[in-house]
mmCIF file of C-alpha atoms in Angstrom:
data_model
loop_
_atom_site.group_PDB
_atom_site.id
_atom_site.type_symbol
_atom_site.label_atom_id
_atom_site.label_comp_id
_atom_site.label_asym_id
_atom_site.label_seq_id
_atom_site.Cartn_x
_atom_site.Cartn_y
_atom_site.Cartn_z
ATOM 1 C CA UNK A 184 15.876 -24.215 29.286
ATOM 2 C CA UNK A 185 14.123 -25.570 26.143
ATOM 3 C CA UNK A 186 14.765 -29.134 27.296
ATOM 4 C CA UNK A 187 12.746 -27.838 30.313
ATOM 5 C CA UNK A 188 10.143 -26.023 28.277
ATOM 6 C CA UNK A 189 9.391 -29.259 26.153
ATOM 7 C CA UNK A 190 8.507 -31.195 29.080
ATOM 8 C CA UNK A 191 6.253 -28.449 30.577
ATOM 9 C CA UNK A 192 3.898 -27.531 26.966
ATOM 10 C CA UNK A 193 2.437 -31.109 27.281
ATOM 11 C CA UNK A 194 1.335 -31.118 30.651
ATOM 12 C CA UNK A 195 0.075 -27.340 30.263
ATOM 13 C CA UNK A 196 -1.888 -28.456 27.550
ATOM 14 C CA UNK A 197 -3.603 -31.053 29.764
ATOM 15 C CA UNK A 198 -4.201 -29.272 32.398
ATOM 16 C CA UNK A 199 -5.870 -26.473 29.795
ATOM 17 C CA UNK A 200 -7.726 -29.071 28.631
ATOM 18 C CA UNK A 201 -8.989 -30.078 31.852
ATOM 19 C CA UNK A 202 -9.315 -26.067 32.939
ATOM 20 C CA UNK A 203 -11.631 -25.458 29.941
ATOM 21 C CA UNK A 204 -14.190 -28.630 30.162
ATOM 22 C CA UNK A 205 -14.695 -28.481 34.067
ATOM 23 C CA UNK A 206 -17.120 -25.390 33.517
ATOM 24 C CA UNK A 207 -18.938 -27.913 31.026
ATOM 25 C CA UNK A 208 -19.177 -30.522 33.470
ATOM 26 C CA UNK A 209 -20.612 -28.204 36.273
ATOM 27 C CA UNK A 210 -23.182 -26.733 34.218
ATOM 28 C CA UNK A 211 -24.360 -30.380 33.415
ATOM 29 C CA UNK A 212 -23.887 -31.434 37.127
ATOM 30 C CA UNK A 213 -26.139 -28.041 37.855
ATOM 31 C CA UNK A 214 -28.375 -29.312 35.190
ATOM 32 C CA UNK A 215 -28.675 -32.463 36.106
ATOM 33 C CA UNK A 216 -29.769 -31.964 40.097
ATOM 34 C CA UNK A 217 -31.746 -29.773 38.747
ATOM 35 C CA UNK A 218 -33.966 -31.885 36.654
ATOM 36 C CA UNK A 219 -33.726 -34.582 38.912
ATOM 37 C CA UNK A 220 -35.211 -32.927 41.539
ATOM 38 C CA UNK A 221 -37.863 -31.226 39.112
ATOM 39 C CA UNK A 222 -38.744 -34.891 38.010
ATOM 40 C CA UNK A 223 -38.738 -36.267 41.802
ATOM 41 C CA UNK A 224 -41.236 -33.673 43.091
ATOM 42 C CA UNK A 225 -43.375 -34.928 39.563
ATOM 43 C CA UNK A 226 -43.272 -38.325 40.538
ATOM 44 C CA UNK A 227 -44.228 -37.541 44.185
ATOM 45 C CA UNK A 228 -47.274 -35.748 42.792
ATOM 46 C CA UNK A 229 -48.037 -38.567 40.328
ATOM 47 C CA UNK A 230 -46.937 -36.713 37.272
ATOM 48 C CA UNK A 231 -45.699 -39.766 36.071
ATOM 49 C CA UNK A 232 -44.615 -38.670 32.795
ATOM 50 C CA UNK A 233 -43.170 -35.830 33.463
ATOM 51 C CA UNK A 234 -41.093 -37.363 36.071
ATOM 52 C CA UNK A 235 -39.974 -40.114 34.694
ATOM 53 C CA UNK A 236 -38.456 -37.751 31.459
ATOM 54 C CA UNK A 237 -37.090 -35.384 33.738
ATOM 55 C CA UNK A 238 -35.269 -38.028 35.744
ATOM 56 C CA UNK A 239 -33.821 -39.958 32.471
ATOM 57 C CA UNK A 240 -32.494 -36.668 30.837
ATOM 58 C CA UNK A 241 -30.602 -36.075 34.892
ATOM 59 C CA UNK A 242 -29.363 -39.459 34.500
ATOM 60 C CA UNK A 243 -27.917 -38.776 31.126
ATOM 61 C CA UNK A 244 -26.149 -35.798 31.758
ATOM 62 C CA UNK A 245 -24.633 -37.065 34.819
ATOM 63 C CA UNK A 246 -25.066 -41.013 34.949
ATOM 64 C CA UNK A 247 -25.623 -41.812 39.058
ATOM 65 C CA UNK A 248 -26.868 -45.386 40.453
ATOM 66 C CA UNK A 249 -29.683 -43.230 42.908
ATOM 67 C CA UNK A 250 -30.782 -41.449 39.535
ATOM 68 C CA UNK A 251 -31.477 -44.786 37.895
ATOM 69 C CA UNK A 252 -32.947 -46.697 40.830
ATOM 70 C CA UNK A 253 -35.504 -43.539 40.759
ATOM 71 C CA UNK A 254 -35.691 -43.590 37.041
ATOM 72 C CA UNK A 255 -36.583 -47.358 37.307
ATOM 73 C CA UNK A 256 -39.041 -47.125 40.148
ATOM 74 C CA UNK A 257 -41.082 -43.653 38.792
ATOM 75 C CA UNK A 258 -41.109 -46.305 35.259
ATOM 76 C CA UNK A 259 -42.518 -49.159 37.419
ATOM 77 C CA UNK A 260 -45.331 -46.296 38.901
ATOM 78 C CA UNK A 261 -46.464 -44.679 35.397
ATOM 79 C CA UNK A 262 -46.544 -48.543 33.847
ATOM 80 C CA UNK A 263 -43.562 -48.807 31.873
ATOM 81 C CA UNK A 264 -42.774 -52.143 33.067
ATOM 82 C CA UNK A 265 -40.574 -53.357 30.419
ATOM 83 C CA UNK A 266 -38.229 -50.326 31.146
ATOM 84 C CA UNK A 267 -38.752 -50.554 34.711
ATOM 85 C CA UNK A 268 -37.616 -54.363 35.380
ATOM 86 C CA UNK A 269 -35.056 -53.570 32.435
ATOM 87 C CA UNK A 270 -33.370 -50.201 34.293
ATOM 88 C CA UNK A 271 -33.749 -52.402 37.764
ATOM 89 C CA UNK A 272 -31.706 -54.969 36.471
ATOM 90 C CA UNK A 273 -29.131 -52.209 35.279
ATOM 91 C CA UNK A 274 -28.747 -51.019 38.462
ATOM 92 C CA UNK A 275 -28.388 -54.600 39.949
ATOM 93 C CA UNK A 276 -25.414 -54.818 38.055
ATOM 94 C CA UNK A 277 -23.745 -51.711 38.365
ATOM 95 C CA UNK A 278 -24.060 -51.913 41.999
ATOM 96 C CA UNK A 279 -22.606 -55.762 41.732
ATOM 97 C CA UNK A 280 -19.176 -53.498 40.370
ATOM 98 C CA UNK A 281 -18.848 -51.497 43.249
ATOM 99 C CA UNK A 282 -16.127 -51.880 45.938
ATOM 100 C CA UNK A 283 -18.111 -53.476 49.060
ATOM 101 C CA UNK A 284 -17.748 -49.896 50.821
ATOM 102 C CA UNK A 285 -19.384 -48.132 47.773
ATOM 103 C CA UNK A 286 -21.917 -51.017 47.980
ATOM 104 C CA UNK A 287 -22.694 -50.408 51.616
ATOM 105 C CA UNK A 288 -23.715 -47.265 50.721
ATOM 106 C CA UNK A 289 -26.476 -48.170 49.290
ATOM 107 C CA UNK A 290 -28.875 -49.261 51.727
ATOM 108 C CA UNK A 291 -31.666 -50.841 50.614
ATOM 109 C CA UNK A 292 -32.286 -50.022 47.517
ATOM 110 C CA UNK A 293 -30.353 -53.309 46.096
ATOM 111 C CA UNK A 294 -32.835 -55.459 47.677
ATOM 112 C CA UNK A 295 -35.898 -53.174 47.048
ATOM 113 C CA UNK A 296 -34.606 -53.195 43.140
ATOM 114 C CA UNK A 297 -34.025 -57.089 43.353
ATOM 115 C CA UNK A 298 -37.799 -57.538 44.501
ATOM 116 C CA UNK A 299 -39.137 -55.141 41.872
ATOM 117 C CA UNK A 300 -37.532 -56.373 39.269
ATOM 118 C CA UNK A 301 -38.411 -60.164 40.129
ATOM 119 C CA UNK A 302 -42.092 -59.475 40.331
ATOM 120 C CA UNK A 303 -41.794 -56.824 37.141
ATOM 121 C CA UNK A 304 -40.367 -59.432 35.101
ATOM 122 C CA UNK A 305 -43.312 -62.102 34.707
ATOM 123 C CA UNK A 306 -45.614 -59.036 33.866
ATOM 124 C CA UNK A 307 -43.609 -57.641 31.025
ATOM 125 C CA UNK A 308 -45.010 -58.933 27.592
ATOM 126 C CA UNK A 309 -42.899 -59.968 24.742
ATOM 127 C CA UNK A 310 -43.428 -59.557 20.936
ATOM 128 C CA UNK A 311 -41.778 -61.368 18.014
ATOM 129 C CA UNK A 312 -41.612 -60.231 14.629
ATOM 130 C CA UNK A 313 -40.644 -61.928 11.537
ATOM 131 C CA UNK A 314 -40.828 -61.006 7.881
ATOM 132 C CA UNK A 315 -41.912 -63.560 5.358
ATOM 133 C CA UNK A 316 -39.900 -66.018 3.441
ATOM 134 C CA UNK A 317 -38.897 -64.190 0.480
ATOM 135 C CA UNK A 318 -39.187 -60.924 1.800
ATOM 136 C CA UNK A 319 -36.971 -58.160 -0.405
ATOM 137 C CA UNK A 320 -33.929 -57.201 0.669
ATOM 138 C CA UNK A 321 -33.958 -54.095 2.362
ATOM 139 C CA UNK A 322 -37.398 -54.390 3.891
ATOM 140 C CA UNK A 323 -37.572 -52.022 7.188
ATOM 141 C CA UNK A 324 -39.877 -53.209 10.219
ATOM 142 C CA UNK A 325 -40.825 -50.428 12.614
ATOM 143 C CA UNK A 326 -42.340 -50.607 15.834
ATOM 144 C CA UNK A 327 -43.674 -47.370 17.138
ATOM 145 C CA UNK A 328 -41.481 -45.482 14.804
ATOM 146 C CA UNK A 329 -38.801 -46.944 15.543
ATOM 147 C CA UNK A 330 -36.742 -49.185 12.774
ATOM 148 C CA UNK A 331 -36.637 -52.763 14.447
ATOM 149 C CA UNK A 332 -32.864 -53.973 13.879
ATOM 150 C CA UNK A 333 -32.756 -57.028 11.546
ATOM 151 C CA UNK A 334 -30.743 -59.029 14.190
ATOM 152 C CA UNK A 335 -34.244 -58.538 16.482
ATOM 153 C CA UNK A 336 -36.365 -59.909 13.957
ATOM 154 C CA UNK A 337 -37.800 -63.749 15.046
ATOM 155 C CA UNK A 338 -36.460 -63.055 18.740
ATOM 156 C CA UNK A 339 -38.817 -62.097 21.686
ATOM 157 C CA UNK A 340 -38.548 -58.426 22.830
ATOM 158 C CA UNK A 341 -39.422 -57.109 25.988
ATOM 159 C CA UNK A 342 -42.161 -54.406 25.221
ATOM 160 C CA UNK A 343 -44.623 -52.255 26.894
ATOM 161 C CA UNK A 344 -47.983 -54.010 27.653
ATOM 162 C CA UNK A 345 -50.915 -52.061 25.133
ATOM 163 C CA UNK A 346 -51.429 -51.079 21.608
ATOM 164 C CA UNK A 347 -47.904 -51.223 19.413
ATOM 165 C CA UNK A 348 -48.196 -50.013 15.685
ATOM 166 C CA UNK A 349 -45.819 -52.155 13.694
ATOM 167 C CA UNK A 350 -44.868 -51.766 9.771
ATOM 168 C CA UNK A 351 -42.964 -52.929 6.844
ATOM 169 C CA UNK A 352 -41.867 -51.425 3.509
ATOM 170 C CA UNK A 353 -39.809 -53.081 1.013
ATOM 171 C CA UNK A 354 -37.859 -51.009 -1.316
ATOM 172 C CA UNK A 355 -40.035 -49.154 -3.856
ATOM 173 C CA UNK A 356 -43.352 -50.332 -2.293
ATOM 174 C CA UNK A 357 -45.822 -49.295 -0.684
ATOM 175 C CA UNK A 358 -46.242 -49.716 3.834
ATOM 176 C CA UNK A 359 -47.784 -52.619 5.289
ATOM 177 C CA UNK A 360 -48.883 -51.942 8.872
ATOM 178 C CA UNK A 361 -50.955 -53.367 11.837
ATOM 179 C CA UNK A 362 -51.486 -52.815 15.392
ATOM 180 C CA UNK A 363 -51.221 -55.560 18.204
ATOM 181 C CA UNK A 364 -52.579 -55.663 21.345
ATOM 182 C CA UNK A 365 -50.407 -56.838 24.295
ATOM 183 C CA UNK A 366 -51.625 -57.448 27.469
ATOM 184 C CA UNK A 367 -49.052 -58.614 31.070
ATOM 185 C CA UNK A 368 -47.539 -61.128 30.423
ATOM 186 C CA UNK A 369 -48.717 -62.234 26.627
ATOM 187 C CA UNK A 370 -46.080 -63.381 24.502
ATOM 188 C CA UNK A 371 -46.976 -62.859 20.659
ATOM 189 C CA UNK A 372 -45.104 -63.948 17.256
ATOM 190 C CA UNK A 373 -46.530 -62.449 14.127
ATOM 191 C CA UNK A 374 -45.887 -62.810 11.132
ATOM 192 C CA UNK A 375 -45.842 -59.733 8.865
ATOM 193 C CA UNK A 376 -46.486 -59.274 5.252
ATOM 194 C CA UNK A 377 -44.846 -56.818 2.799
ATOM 195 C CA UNK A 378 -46.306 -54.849 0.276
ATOM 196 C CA UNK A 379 -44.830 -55.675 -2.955
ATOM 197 C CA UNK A 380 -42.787 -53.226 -5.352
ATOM 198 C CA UNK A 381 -45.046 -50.696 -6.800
ATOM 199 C CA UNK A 382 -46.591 -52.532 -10.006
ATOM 200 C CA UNK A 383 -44.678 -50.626 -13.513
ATOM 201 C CA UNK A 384 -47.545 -49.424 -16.130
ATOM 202 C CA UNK A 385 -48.881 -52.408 -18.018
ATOM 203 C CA UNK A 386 -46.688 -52.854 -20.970
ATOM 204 C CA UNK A 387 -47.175 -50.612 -23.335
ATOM 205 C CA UNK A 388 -47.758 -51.463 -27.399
ATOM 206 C CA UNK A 389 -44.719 -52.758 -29.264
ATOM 207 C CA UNK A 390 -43.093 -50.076 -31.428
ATOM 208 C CA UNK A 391 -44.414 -51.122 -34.189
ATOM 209 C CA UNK A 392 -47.545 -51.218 -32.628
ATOM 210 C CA UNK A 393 -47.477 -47.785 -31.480
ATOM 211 C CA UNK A 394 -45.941 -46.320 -35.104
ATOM 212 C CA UNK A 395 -49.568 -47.684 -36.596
ATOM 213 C CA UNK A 396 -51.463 -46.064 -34.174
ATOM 214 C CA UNK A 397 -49.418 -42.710 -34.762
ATOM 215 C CA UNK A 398 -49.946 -43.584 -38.180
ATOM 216 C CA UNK A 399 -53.662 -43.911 -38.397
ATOM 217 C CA UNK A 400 -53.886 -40.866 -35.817
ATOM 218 C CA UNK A 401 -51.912 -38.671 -37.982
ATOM 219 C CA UNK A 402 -54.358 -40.214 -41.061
ATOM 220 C CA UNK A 403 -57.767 -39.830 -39.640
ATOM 221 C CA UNK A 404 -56.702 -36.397 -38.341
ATOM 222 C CA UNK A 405 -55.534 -35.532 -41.836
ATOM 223 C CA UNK A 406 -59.012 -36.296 -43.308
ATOM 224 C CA UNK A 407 -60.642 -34.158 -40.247
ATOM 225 C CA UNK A 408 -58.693 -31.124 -41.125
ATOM 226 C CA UNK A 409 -59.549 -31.611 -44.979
ATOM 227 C CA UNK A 410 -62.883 -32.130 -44.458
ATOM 228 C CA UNK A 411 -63.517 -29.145 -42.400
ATOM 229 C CA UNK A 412 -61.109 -26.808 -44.251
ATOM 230 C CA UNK A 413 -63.136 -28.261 -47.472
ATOM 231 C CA UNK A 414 -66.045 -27.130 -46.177
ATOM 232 C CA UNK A 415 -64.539 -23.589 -45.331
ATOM 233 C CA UNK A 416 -63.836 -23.353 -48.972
ATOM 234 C CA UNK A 417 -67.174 -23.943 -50.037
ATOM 235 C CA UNK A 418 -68.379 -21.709 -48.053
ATOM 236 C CA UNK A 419 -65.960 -18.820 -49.441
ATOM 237 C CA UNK A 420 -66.571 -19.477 -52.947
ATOM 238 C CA UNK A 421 -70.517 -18.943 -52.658
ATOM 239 C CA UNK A 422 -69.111 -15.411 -51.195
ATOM 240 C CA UNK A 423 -67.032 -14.835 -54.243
ATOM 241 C CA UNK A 424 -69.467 -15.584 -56.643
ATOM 242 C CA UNK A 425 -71.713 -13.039 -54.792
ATOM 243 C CA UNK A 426 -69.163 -10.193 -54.732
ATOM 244 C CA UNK A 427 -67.288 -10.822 -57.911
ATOM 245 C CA UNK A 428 -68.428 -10.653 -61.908
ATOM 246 C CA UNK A 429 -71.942 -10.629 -62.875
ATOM 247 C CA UNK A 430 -72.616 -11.121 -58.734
ATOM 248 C CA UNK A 431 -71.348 -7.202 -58.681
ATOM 249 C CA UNK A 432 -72.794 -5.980 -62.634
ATOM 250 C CA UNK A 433 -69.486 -6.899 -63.679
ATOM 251 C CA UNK A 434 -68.434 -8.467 -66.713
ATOM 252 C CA UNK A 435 -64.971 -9.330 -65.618
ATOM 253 C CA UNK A 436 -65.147 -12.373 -63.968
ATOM 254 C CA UNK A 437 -61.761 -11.584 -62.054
ATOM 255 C CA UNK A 438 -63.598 -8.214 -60.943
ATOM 256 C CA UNK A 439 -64.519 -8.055 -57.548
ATOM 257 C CA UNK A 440 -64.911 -5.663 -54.110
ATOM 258 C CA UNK A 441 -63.363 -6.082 -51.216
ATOM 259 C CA UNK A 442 -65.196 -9.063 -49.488
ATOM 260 C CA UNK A 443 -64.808 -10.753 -52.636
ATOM 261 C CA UNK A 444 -61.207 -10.567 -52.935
ATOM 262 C CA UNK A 445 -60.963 -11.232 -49.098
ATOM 263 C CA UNK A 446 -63.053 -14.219 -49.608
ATOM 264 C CA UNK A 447 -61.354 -15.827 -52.448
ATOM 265 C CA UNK A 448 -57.592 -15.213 -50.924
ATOM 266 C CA UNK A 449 -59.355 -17.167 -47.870
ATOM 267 C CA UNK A 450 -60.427 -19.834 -50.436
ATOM 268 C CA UNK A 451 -57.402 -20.228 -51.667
ATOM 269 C CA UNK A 452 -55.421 -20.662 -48.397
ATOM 270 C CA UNK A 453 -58.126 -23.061 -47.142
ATOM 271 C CA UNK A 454 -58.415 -25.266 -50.659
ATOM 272 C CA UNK A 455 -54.468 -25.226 -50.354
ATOM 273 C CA UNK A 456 -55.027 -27.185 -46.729
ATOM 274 C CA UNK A 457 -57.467 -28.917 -47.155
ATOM 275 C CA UNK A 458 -55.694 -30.971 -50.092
ATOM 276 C CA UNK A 459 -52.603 -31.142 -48.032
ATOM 277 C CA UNK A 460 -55.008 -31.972 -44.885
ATOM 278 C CA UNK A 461 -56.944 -35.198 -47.281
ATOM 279 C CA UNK A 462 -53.336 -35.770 -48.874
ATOM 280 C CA UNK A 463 -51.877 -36.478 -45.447
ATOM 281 C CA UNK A 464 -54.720 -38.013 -43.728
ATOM 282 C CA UNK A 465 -54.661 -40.643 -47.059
ATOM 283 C CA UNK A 466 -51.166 -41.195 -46.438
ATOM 284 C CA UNK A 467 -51.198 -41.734 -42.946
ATOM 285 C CA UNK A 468 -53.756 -44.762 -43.337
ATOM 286 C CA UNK A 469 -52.835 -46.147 -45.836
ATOM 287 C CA UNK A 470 -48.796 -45.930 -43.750
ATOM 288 C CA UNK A 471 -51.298 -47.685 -40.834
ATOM 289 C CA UNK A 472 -52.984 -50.183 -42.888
ATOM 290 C CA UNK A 473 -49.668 -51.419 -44.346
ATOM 291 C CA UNK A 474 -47.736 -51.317 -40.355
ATOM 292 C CA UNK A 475 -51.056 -53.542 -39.072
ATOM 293 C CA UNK A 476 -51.278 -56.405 -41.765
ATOM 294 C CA UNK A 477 -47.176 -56.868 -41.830
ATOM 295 C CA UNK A 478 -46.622 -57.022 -38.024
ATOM 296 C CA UNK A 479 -46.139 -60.150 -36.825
ATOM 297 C CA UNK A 480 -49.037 -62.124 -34.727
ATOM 298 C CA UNK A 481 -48.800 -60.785 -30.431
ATOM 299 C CA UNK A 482 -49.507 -63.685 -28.249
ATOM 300 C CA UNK A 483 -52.933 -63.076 -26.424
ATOM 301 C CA UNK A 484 -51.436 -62.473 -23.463
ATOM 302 C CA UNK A 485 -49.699 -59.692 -24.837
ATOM 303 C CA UNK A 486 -52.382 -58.344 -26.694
ATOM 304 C CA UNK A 487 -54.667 -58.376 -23.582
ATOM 305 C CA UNK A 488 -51.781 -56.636 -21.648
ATOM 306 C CA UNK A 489 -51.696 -53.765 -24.618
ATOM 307 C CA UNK A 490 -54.364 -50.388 -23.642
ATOM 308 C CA UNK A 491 -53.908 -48.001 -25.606
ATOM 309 C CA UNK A 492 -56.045 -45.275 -26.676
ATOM 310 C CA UNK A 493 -55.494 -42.794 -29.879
ATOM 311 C CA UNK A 494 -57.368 -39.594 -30.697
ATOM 312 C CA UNK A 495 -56.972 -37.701 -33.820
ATOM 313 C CA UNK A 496 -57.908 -34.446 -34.709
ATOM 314 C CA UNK A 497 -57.105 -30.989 -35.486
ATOM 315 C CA UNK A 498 -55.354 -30.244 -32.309
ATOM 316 C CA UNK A 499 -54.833 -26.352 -32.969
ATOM 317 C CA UNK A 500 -56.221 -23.738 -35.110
ATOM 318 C CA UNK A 501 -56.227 -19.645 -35.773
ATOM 319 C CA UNK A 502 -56.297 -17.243 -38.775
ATOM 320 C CA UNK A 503 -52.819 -18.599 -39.912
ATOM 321 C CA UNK A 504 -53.453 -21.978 -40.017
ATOM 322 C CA UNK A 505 -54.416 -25.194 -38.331
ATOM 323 C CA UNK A 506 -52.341 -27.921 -36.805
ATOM 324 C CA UNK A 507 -53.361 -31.356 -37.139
ATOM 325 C CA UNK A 508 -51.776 -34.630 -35.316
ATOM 326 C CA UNK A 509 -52.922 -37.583 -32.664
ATOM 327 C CA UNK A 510 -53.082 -37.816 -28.443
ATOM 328 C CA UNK A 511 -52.952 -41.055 -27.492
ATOM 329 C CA UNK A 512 -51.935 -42.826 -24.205
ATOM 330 C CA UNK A 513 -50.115 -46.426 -23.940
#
C-alpha cells in the first residue's frame, strides 16, 4: 500500500499542477480572441494604431502564426515597415517548421507574406550609430528611449522611416542628443559625441593660501569691530560726563543718575571689545602678512586657476555682544 501510494503522489501532483494553470490559460486564450478581434475590426476601420497594439498584446498572450501574419500586415498598413517586413519574415519561418499538413493549412498567406516582405524590405531605412574613439566607459546610447545595446553600436539597424531622437551620456556627465531624419530606404551612420564628465570647481587656494585669507579676514574684521565699538564708547562717555559729577551739581566725580551709570557700564563693556576687537584684528594681519611673504612662489597657472573671494566683518551683533569673523568662497 505505501509502495503504491509513492508512485501515485507524483503523478497527482502533476496532474494538480496541470488542474490549477488550465483556468490561467483559458482566461488568456479568452483574452487573447478577444483583443484580436477588437484590434481586427480597428484595422478594418483604419485605426491603425489601435489595431496593430491590440493584435500584438493577442499574439503575446497566446502566440498563433494567423495572429502574426495580421500583426505584420495591420504594421505594413499604419507604416511600420521595419516591423512589418521584420514580423513577415517571422512568420516565413515559423511556417517553414510546420509539418507539410500544418503548412497546407495555410493558404495563401505564405506567399502573400513572401511578397510583402520582399517589396517591404528595400523601403525599410537603416541607421548606424557609433560612439567616438575614446568614449568613457559606460556611455549609454538611446534611441527613442530605448538603451541601444553596445553589441548594436557601428552595425546597421532596421528602423522606422521619420524623425528618431538619439542620445548619449557618459558617466557623471551631462546628455548629448540629436534627432535624424530617415526617409525609405536611406541608410545613415553617425557619429555621436559625448558630453564630458561634469567639470569639478576650479581648484581651490592651497591651504596655506586659504589660512592667509582666514587670517587677514579674521584681522580686518577685528579692526571693523574695534573701530565701531570705539566709536560706541565715545559716544557713552560724552553721556557720562553729562549725567555724572559737576555734569549733575555734583562734586563726586563717581556720582551719577541712572543714565549715567547705565552709560558708563555700556562704556565699559564696549572699551573692553573694542581693544579685544583692534587686538585681534592686529593679530590676524599681521598672522596674514607673515603666511603671504613665507609661502612659496604658485606657478601662474595655478595662480590664475585660484578665485577666491574673502569678506570680513562683524558678522553678528545684539545687546550682549558682537561676533566678528570672515565669509569667503574658494
Amino acid at each position: 500500500m505505501t509502495r503504491c501510494l509513492r508512485r501515485i503522489a507524483p503523478l497527482a501532483l502533476v496532474l494538480c499542477s496541470l488542474a490549477a494553470a488550465a483556468p490561467a490559460a483559458a482566461q488568456d486564450s479568452a483574452a487573447a480572441e478577444a483583443l484580436f478581434n477588437q484590434g481586427l475590426a480597428d484595422m478594418e476601420a483604419g485605426r491603425y494604431e489601435a489595431g496593430c497594439k491590440a493584435i500584438a498584446e493577442s499574439h503575446r498572450l497566446e502566440p498563433k502564426l494567423g495572429a502574426l501574419f495580421t500583426l505584420a500586415t495591420c504594421e505594413s498598413r499604419w507604416g511600420r515597415i521595419a516591423a512589418a517586413s521584420a514580423h513577415f519574415g517571422e512568420y516565413l519561418a515559423q511556417v517553414e517548421q510546420l509539418p507539410p499538413e500544418q503548412k497546407s493549412r495555410q493558404g495563401d498567406r505564405p506567399k502573400v507574406a513572401r511578397q510583402e516582405r520582399d517589396r517591404l524590405a528595400p523601403l525599410v531605412p537603416e541607421l548606424s550609430l557609433a560612439l567616438p574613439p575614446g568614449a568613457p566607459t559606460g556611455t549609454v546610447v538611446k534611441r527613442d528611449g530605448g538603451v541601444v545595446d553596445g553589441a548594436a553600436l557601428g552595425a546597421s539597424v532596421p528602423v522606422e522611416p521619420g524623425e528618431h531622437v538619439v542620445s548619449t551620456q557618459a558617466p557623471g556627465g551631462s546628455v548629448w542628443e540629436t534627432r535624424i531624419q530617415l526617409a525609405q530606404g536611406e541608410k545613415k551612420r553617425v557619429e555621436l559625441q559625448v558630453n564630458g564628465a561634469e567639470a569639478a570647481p576650479a581648484g581651490g587656494a592651497s591651504g596655506r593660501r586659504t589660512a592667509v585669507y582666514v587670517a587677514g579676514g579674521v584681522g580686518v574684521a577685528g579692526l571693523v569691530l574695534g573701530g565701531i565699538t570705539g566709536a560706541l564708547t565715545l559716544g557713552r562717555k560724552s553721556i557720562v560726563e553729562k549725567h555724572c559729577g559737576s555734569g549733575i551739581g555734583s562734586s563726586d566725580e563717581t556720582a551719577c543718575d541712572q543714565i549715567g551709570l547705565d552709560a558708563a557700564e555700556s562704556a565699559s563693556a564696549t572699551g573692553l571689545v573694542s581693544t579685544i576687537g583692534f587686538g585681534v584684528g592686529l593679530a590676524g594681519l599681521g598672522a596674514a602678512a607673515v603666511l603671504y611673504l613665507t609661502e612659496p612662489k604658485q606657478s601662474d597657472a595655478t595662480a590664475g586657476a585660484t578665485s577666491s573671494r574673502i569678506r570680513a566683518g562683524v558678522l553678528a551683533a545684539g545687546p550682549g555682544g558682537v561676533v566678528l569673523g570672515a565669509r569667503g568662497a574658494w
